[in-house]
């Protein structure tokens, strides 16, 4: 994102200048739909980001201009916007106000290069940008953990998606060249250097945006909670699927619907896969890592049922072309696959994906190389 463009627009609109902040999107190598089940995830921030220039305006109004939508919107503090993209900003402001901070309005211009609806968490990036910026401007002394929670709660309360903590955590805590092994229960985390010599990691965007994604997302969450509630009746220390082993789940298989069983078993297996993946990554065993990616996809597609024909198709081509690892990434129902591929197989694979995907779905996929970048910050 060109910062000068933001600065110029800000100057044109408000005839002054403010502070500039940037916050990235994220990838997740493995551990999908595990965060709200208090398991593990393995995301990293990417080199695509939202950039915003902000200046308090001493009135109780937020005046915001989105470069990408070429659209402006104005709302009073506390007034719920009717415009979709402004909800994320409103949500962050409300969460900060709920903490008792009396922040005023501001003028703002923002833009970014994170493709929207591609499963790269452009919404978390937007939330983190504003949480970080308002904390910095008003010197609220909130910790990075607070900023993550503010973004997540904005998503729950303003956008009504009951997301886990992964996206906002990766956006705020990201570090160049490192993945974050995050325990979503304790919020303890370990930075794991992401080295894949001889390989490339690429995203392929299906360009499918599924309108049911957020309602289905909330439904998956409730199905997991149903499973936990059944087990909790007998083992009262069980608070989330994190506390449940496959053996324990099997014990209660007859007390739950087959659907609940499948949803829960996927999550438990995905957590185990993540832990094994981290071991493989640390010893440089990328072949094993790749195998776990494929089994993660299989679980997401068959048992958790959050894939779609386009994502499945891309993973099938990857398997046929002997790509080391491939799977859908993020919430699902569209967005990107993430692929781990040997350098010498890259061209053939990308060509084939391009031709066959375009032919079958009458849509050109988009390909991005993954670069792990830094988290939210102020740009001087
Ligand atoms: C979305 C949510 C995350 C996480 C993923 C699936 O990106 O925002 O919290 O649940 O889906 O892993």
GROMACS .gro file of C-alpha atoms and ligand atoms in nm, residues 26 28 31-36 41 119 121 155 161 163-168 217 330-332, ligand 1:
model
   35
   26UNK     CA    1  -0.217  -1.333   0.822
   28UNK     CA    2  -0.213  -1.997   0.903
   31UNK     CA    3  -0.462  -2.551   1.306
   32UNK     CA    4  -0.790  -2.438   1.153
   33UNK     CA    5  -1.107  -2.382   1.359
   34UNK     CA    6  -0.907  -2.478   1.665
   35UNK     CA    7  -0.872  -2.129   1.816
   36UNK     CA    8  -1.228  -2.091   1.949
   41UNK     CA    9  -0.283  -2.239   1.584
  119UNK     CA   10  -0.935  -1.555   0.409
  121UNK     CA   11  -0.799  -1.153   0.766
  155UNK     CA   12  -1.582  -0.882   1.568
  161UNK     CA   13  -1.890  -1.331   1.397
  163UNK     CA   14  -1.430  -1.568   1.591
  164UNK     CA   15  -1.138  -1.703   1.789
  165UNK     CA   16  -0.828  -1.509   1.877
  166UNK     CA   17  -0.594  -1.617   1.598
  167UNK     CA   18  -0.633  -1.344   1.336
  168UNK     CA   19  -0.600  -1.046   1.567
  217UNK     CA   20  -1.889  -2.028   1.117
  330UNK     CA   21  -0.888  -1.976   0.726
  331UNK     CA   22  -1.261  -1.991   0.795
  332UNK     CA   23  -1.344  -2.163   0.465
  381LIG     C1   24  -1.145  -1.718   1.088
  381LIG     C2   25  -1.157  -1.672   1.232
  381LIG     C3   26  -1.044  -1.729   1.318
  381LIG     C4   27  -1.034  -1.880   1.300
  381LIG     C5   28  -1.034  -1.917   1.152
  381LIG     C6   29  -1.041  -2.067   1.131
  381LIG     O1   30  -1.031  -1.665   1.029
  381LIG     O2   31  -1.155  -1.532   1.240
  381LIG     O3   32  -1.064  -1.695   1.452
  381LIG     O4   33  -1.135  -1.947   1.370
  381LIG     O5   34  -1.142  -1.859   1.082
  381LIG     O6   35  -0.927  -2.128   1.180
   0.00000   0.00000   0.00000
